[in-house]
Coordinates of C-alpha atoms in Angstrom, one line a residue:
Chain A
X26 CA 36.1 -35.4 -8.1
X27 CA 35.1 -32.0 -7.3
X28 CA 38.2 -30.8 -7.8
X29 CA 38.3 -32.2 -11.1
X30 CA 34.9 -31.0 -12.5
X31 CA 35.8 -27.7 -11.1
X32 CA 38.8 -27.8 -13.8
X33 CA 37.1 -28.8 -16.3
X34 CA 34.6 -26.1 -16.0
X35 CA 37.6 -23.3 -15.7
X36 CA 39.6 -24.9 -18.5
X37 CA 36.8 -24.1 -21.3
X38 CA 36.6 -20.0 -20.0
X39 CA 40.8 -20.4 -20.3
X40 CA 40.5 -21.6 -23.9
X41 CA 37.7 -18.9 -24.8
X42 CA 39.3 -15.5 -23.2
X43 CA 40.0 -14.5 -26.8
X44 CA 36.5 -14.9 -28.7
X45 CA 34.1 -12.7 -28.2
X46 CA 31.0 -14.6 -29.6
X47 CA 31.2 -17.2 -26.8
X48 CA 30.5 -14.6 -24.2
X49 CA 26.9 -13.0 -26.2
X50 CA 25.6 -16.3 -27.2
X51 CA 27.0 -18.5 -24.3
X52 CA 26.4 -18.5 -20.7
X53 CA 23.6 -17.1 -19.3
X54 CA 23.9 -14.4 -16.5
X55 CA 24.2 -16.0 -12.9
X56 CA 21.8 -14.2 -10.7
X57 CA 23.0 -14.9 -7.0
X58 CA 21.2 -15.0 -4.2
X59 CA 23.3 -15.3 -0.9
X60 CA 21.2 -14.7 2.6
X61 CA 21.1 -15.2 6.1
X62 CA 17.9 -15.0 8.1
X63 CA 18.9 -12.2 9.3
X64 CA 20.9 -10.7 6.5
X65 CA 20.9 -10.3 3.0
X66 CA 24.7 -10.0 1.2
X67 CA 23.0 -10.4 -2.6
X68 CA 20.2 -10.1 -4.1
X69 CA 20.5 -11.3 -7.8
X70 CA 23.4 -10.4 -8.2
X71 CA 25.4 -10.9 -11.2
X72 CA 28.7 -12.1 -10.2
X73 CA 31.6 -13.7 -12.0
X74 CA 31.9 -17.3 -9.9
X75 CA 31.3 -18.4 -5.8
X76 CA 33.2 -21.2 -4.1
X77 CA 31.1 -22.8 -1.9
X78 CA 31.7 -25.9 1.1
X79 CA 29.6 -28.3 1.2
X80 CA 28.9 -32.1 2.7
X81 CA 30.1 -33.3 -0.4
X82 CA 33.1 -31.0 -0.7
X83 CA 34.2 -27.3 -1.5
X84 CA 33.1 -26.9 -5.2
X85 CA 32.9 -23.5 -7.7
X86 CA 30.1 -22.7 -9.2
X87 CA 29.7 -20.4 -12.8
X88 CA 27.2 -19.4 -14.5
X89 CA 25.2 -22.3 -16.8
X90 CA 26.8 -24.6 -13.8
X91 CA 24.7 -28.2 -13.8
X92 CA 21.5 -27.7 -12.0
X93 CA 22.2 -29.3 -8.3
X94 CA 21.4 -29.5 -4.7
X95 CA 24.0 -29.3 -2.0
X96 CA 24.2 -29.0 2.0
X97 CA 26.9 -26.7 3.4
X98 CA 29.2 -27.5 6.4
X99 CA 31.3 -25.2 7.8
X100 CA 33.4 -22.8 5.9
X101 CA 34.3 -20.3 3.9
X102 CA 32.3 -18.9 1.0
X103 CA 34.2 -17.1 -1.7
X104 CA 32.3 -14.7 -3.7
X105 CA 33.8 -13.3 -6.9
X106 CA 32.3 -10.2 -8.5
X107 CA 32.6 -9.3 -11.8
X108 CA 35.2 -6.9 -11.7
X109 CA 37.4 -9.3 -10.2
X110 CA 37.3 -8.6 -6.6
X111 CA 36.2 -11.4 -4.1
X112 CA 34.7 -11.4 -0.6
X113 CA 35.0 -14.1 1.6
X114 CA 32.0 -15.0 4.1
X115 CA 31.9 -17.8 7.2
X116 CA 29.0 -20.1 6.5
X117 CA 27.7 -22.1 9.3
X118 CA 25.5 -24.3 7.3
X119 CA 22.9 -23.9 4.9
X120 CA 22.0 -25.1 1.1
X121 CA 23.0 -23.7 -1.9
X122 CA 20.4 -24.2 -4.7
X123 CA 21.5 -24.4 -9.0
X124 CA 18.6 -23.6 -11.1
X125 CA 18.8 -24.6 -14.6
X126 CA 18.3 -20.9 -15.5
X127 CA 21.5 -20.4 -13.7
X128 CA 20.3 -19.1 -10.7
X129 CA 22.0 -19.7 -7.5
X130 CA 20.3 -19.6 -3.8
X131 CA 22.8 -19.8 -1.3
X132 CA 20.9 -19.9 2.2
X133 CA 23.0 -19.5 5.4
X134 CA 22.0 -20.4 8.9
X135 CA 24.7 -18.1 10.1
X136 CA 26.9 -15.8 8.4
X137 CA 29.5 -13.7 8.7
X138 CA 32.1 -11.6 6.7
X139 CA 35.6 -13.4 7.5
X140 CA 37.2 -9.9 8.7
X141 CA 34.3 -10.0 11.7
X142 CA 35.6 -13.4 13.2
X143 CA 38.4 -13.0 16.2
X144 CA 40.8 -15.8 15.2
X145 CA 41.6 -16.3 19.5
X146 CA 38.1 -16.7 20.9
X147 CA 37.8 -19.4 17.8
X148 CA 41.0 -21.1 19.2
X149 CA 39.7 -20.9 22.7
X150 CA 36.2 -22.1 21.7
X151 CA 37.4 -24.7 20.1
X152 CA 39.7 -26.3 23.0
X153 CA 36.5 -26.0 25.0
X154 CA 34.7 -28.1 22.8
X155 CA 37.5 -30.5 22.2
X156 CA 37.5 -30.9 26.3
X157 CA 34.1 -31.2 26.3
X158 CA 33.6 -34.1 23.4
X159 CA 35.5 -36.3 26.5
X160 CA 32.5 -35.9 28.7
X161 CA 29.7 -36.0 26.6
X162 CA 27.5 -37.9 28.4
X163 CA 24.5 -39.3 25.2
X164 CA 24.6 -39.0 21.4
X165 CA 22.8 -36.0 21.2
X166 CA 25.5 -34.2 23.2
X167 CA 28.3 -35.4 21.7
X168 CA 26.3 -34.8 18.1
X169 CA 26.2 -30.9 19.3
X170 CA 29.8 -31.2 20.8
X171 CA 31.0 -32.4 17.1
X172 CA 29.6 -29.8 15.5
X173 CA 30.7 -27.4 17.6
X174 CA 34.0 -28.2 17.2
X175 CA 34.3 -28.8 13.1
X176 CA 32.3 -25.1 13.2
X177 CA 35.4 -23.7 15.2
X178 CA 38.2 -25.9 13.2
X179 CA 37.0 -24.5 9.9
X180 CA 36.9 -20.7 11.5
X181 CA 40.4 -21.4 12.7
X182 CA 41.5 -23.0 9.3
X183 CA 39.9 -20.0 7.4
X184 CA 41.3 -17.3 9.5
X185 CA 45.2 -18.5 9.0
Chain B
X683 CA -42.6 9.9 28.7
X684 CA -45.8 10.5 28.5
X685 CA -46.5 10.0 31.8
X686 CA -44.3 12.4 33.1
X687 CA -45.6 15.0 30.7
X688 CA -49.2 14.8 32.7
X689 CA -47.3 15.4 36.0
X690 CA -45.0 18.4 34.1
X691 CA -48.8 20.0 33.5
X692 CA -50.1 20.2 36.3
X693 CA -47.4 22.3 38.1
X694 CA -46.0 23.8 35.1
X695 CA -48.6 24.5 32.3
X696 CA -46.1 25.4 29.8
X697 CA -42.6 26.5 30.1
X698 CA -42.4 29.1 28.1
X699 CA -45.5 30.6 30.5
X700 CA -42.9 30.9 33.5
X701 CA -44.5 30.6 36.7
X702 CA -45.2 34.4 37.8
X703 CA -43.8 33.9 41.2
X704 CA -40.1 32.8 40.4
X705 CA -37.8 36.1 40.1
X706 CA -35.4 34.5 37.5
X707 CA -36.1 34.0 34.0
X708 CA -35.4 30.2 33.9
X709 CA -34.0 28.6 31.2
X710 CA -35.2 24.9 31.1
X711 CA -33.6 23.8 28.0
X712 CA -35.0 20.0 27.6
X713 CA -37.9 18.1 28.7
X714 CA -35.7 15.8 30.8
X715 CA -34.5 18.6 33.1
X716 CA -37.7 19.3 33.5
X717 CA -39.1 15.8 34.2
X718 CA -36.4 16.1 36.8
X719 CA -37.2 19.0 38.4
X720 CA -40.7 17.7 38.7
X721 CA -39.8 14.4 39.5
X722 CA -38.2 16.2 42.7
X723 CA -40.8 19.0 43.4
X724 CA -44.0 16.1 43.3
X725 CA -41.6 13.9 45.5
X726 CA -40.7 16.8 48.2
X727 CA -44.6 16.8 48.8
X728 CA -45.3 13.4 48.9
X729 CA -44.1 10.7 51.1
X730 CA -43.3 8.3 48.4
X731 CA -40.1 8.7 45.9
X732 CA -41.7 8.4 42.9
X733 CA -40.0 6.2 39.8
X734 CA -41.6 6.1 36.1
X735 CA -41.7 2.6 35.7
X736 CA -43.1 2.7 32.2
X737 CA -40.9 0.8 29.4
X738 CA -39.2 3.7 27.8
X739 CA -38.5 5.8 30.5
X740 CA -34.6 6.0 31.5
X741 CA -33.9 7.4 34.9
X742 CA -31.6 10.2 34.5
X743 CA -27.8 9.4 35.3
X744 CA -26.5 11.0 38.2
X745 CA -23.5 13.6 37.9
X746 CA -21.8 10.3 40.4
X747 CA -22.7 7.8 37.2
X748 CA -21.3 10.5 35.0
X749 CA -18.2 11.1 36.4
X750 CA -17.4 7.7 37.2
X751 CA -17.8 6.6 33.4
X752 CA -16.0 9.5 32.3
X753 CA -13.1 8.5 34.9
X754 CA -12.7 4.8 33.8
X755 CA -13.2 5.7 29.7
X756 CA -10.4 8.1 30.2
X757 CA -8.3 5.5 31.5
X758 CA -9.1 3.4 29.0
X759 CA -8.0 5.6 26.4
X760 CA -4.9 6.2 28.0
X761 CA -3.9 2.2 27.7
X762 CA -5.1 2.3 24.4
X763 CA -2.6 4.8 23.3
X764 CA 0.1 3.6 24.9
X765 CA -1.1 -0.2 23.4
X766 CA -0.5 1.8 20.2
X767 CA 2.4 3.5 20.9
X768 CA 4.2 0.0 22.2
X769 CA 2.6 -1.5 19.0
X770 CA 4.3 0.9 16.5
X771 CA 7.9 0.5 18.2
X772 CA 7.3 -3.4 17.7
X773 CA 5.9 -2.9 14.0
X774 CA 9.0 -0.5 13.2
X775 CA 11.4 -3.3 14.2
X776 CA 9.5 -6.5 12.6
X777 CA 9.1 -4.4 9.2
X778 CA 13.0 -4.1 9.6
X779 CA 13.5 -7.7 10.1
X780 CA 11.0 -8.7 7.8
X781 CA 13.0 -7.4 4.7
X782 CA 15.9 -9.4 4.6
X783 CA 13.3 -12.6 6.0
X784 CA 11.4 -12.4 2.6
X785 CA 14.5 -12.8 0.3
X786 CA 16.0 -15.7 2.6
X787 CA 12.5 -16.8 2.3
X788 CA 11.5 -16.7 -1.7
X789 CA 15.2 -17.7 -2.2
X790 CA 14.3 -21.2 -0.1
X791 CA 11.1 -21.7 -2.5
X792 CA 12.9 -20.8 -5.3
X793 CA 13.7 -24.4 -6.3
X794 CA 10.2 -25.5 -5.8
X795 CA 9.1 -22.5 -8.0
X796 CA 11.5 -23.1 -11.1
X797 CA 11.2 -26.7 -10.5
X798 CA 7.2 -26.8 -10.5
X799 CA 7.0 -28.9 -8.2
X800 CA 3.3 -29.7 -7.5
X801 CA 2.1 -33.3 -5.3
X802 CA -0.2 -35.5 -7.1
X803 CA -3.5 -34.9 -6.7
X804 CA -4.8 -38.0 -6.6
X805 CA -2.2 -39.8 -4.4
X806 CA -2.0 -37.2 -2.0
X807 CA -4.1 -38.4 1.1
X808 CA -2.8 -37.2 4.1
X809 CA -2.5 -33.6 4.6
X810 CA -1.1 -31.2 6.8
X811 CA -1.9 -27.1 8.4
X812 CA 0.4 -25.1 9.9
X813 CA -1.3 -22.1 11.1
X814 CA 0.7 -19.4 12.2
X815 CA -1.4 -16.8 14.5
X816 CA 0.2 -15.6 18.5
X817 CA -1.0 -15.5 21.4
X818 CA -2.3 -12.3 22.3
X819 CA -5.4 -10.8 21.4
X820 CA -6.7 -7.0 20.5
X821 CA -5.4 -7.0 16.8
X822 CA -8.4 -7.1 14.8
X823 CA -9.3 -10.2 13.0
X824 CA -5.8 -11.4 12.6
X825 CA -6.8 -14.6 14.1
X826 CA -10.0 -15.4 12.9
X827 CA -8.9 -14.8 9.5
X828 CA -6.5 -18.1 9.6
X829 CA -9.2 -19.8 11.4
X830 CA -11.4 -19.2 8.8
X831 CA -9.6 -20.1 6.3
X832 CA -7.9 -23.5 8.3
X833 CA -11.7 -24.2 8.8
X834 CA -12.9 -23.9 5.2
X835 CA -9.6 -26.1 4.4
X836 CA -10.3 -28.9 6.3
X837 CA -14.0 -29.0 5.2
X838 CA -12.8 -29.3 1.6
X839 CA -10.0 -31.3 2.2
X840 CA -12.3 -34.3 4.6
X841 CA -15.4 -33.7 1.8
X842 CA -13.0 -34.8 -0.8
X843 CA -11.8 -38.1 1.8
X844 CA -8.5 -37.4 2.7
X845 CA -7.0 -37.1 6.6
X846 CA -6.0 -32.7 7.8
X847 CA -4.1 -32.3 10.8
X848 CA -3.8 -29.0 12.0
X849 CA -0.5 -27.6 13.8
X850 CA -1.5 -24.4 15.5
X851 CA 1.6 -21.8 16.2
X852 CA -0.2 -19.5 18.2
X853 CA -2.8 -20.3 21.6
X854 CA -5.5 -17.9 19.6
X855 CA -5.4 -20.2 16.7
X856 CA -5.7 -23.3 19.5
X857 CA -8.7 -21.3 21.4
X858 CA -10.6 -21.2 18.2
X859 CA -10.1 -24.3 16.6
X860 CA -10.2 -26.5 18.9
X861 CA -14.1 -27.3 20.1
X862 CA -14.8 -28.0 16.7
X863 CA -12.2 -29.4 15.4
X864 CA -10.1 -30.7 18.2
X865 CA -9.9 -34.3 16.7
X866 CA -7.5 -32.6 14.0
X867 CA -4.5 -30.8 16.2
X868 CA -1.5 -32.3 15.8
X869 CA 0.3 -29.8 18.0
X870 CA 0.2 -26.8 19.7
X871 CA 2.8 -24.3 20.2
X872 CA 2.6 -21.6 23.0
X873 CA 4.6 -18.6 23.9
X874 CA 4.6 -16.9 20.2
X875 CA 4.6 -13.3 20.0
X876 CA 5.9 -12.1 23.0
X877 CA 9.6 -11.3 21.2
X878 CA 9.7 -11.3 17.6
X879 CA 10.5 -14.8 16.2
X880 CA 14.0 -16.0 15.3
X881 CA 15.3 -18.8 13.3
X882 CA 15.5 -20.7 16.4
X883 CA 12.0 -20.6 17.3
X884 CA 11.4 -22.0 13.8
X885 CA 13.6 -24.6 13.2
X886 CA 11.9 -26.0 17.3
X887 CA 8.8 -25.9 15.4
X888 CA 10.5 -28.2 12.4
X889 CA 11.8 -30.0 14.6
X890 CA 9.1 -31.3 16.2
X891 CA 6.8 -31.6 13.3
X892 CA 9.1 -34.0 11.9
X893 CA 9.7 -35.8 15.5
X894 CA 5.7 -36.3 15.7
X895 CA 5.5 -38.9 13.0
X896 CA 3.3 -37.9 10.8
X897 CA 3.9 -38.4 7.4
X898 CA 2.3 -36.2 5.1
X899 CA 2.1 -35.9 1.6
X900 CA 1.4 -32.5 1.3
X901 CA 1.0 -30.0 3.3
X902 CA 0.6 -25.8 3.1
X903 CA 1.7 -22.8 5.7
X904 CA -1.6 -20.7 6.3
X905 CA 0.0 -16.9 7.9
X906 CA -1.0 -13.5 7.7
X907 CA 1.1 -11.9 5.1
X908 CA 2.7 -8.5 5.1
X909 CA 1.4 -6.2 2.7
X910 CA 0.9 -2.4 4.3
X911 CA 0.5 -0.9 7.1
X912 CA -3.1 -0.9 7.0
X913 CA -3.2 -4.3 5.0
X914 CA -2.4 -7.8 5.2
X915 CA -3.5 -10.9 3.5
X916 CA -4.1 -14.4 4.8
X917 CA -1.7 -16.5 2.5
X918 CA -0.6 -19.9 2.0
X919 CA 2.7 -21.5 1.3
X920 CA 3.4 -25.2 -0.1
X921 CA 4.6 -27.8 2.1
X922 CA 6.4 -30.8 0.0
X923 CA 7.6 -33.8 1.3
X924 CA 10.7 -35.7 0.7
X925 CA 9.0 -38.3 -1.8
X926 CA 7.2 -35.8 -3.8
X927 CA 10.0 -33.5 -4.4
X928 CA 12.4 -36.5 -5.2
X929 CA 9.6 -38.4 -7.6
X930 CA 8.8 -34.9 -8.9
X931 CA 9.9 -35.1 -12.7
X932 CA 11.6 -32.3 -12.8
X933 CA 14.1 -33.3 -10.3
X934 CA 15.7 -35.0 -13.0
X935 CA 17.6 -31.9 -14.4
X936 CA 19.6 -32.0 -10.5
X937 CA 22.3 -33.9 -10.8
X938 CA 24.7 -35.5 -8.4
X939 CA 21.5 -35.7 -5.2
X940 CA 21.2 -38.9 -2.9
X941 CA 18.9 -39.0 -0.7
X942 CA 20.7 -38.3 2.7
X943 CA 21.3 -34.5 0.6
X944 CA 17.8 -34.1 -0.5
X945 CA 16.5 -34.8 3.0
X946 CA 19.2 -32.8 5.0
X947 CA 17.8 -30.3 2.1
X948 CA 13.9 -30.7 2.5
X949 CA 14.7 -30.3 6.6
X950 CA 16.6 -26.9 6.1
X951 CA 13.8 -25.6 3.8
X952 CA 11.1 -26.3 5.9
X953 CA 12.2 -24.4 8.4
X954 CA 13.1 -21.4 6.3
X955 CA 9.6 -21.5 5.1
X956 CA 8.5 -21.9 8.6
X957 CA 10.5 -18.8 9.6
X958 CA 9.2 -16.5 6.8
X959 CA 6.1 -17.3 7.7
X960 CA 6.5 -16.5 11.5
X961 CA 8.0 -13.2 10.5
X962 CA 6.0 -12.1 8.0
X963 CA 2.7 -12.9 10.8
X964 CA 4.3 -11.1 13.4
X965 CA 4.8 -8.0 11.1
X966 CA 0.8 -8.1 9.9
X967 CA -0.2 -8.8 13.6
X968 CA 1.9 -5.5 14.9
X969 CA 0.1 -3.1 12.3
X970 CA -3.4 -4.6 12.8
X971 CA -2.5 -4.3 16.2
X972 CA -1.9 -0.5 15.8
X973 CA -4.3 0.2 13.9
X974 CA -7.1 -1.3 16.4
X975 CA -5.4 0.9 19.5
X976 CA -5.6 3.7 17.3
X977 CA -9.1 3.3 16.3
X978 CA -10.2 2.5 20.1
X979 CA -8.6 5.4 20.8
X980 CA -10.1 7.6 19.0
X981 CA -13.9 5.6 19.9
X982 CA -13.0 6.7 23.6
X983 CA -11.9 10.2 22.4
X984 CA -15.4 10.7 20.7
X985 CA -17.6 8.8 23.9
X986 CA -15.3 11.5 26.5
X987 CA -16.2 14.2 24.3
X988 CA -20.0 13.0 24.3
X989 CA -20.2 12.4 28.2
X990 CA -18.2 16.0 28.8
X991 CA -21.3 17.2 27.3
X992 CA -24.2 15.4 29.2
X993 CA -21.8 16.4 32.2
X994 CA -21.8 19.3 32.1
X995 CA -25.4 19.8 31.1
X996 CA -26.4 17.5 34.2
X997 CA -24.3 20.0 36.0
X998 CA -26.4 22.8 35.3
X999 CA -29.1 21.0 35.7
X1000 CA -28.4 20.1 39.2
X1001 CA -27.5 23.7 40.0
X1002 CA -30.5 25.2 38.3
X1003 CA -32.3 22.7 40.6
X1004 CA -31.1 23.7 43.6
X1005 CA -31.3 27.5 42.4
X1006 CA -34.9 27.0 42.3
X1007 CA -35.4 24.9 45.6
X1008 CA -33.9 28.1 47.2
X1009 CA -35.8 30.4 45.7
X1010 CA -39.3 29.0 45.8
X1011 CA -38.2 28.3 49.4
X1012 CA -37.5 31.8 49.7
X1013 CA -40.8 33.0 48.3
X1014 CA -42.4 30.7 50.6
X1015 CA -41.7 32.6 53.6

């Protein structure tokens, strides 16, 4: 379902490449705001389109994108600028916020520029959780375990 | 004074009329070295020590009391700078850390912002503080500023009938608010401000706020915020919770939120608001706390430079004294 209002958001921009007057009159400007605690990767910044993964699944967002309210889970963020090139973070969880002045907040507990993660400690770390989940004694360890060990699936996923 | 003055005439009449049988030309510069010296001549020939007991009369400090000041101000003054010194490192790094805190944190209000999100007045009845102080002292009025302003808080918010509790981040905050308005602390957090707050000490803080039960309608963050060096202002953030941001009518224009999202949501964005909050005190507290070293500092500076003075005046006194205890003993043969 994601998937599908993804498409139908791209297929409109397909249709349009030719005519100018849709890009001065249309969409407004996407200002992007993408943070960590600890870091700040943009600042309201205009950029052309950002994947993001959340609860609900991975979805796109452009600019004018319906005004919504997500949770991340662990993933990948892919940011695409406007002159085409595209970065590629590790989110651990967050929110990601769509204003209906086509602003986007996407807050980050942790992250990390995918080039920064070391694909073997991920595999390691995550056979230690995956051992661990056996001996997890009450629900709020095996909660942590679980969540260790999506975190590490989704690094390993992203990184091959 | 006065008193003394009698005893001054009778041995000196004046001192500009030097006694005729001293040799040196004596310079008595004030009336107090010469109270002294006659303090001491009048109690060589009597029996009895005597001591002006009238009101106004101070006895004169010793070179001992001097010194001994002069020793423990200067010692002072060296902790005081190095309180400053260990102050500016800290306020260096949490400026630093501060920068990229204040855009995750306006980014986390931003909805409630563009959203205009406000509680209803009317409904709201139960309210809740977060004051956000530390727990060490010596940084100006940091503290008493959020006290003041929790304090005025709850005295509008209990005029107006509706139930405050206070969360106090910070033992300061606790130590001041609680003989008078202990009946309103929900809970008390220790240990802030020893190392500069992370995410994790907020979210603890989150966590237990929500784990206590109490279900607010609305609620603000009152913290020192960040503004200069020499300046910081005692600010307030909004606190909503879960039902007034989802029966907020603005809410409509989100699409696609159930309510497991919109709490998982309300969660994440307390803490973040928690965490600029903590970041933005500890930043404020650092450069107050600077600035009050410094300023001790330089109070000791000007007392040492004042006591040097009376020092060393004393110490001419002393050894004018005893210049003339020789000599008249000397003359007296």
């Amino acid at each position: 379902m994601m998937a599908a209002r993804f498409l139908r958001r791209a297929l409109p921009a397909l249709r349009q490449v030719r005519s100018y007057a849709e890009v001065a009159t249309g969409s407004p400007q996407m200002s992007f705001t993408f943070a960590s605690p600890t870091q700040v990767f943009f600042k309201e910044a205009s950029v052309k389109q950002v994947d993001v993964p959340t609860l609900t699944g991975a979805f796109g967002i452009l600019p004018a994108h319906v005004p919504t309210l997500q949770v991340l889970r662990p993933g990948v963020v892919t940011v695409f600028n406007d002159d085409g090139s595209s970065a590629k973070y590790f989110v651990s969880s967050g929110s990601v916020t769509i204003n209906a002045d086509s602003s986007v907040q996407l807050l980050a507990e942790e992250a990390v520029p995918l080039d920064q993660l070391d694909v073997a400690a991920a595999k390691a770390n995550l056979e230690k959780a995956q051992s661990e989940l056996a001996g997890a004694a009450d629900e709020a360890a095996r909660a942590e375990v679980q969540i260790s060990i999506e975190a590490n699936e989704a690094i390993v996923k992203a990184l091959e | 004074m006065s008193g003394m003055k009698l005893i001054l005439l009778t041995f000196f009449p004046s001192p500009k009329a030097a006694p005729v049988h001293f040799d040196l030309t004596l310079r008595l510069r004030s009336p107090a070295c010469l109270t002294f010296i006659a303090v001491r001549m009048f109690a060589r020939t009597s029996a009895l020590v005597f001591s002006p007991q009238c009101g106004q009369v101070r006895n004169m400090a010793t070179l001992k009391d001097i010194t001994i000041r002069l020793k423990s101000i200067k010692n002072i003054q060296k902790i005081t700078k190095s309180m400053k010194m260990v102050a500016a490192a800290k306020y260096a790094r949490a400026e630093r850390q501060l920068k990229p805190a204040r855009v995750y944190g306006t980014g986390a209000l931003a909805l409630y912002e563009k959203a205009d999100i406000k509680a209803p007045e009317e409904k709201a009845a139960k309210h809740l503080i977060v004051g956000v102080t530390s727990d060490r002292g010596l940084c100006g009025a940091i503290h008493s500023n959020v006290a003041k302003t929790i304090k005025s808080e709850i005295a509008n918010l209990t005029g107006a009938g509706k139930e405050v509790m206070v969360i106090n981040v910070g033992d300061k905050l606790r130590g001041l608010l609680y003989r008078t308005h202990g009946n309103h602390i929900l809970l008390n957090c220790k240990e802030v401000g020893r190392k500069p707050p992370n995410f994790g000490d907020a979210s603890i803080i989150a966590a237990e706020l929500l784990n206590s039960g109490y279900e607010f309608d609305q609620g603000s963050i009152i913290f020192n915020r960040f503004r200069s060096v020499i300046s910081y202002k005692t600010d307030r953030k909004p606190v909503f919770s879960i039902d007034t941001v989802a029966s907020s009518e603005n809410m409509g224009i989100y699409d696609d939120i159930d309510a497991d999202v919109l709490r998982n949501y309300q969660e994440f964005a307390l803490v973040n608001v928690i965490y600029l909050a903590l970041k933005e005190s500890s930043t404020s507290e650092q450069s107050a706390r600077m600035t009050a070293m410094d300023s001790a500092s330089k109070n000791a500076s000007e007392m040492i430079d004042k006591l040097t003075l009376t020092f060393n005046r004393t110490r001419q006194a002393v050894i004018t004294k005893e210049l003339i205890e020789i000599i008249s003993g000397a003359a007296a043969l």
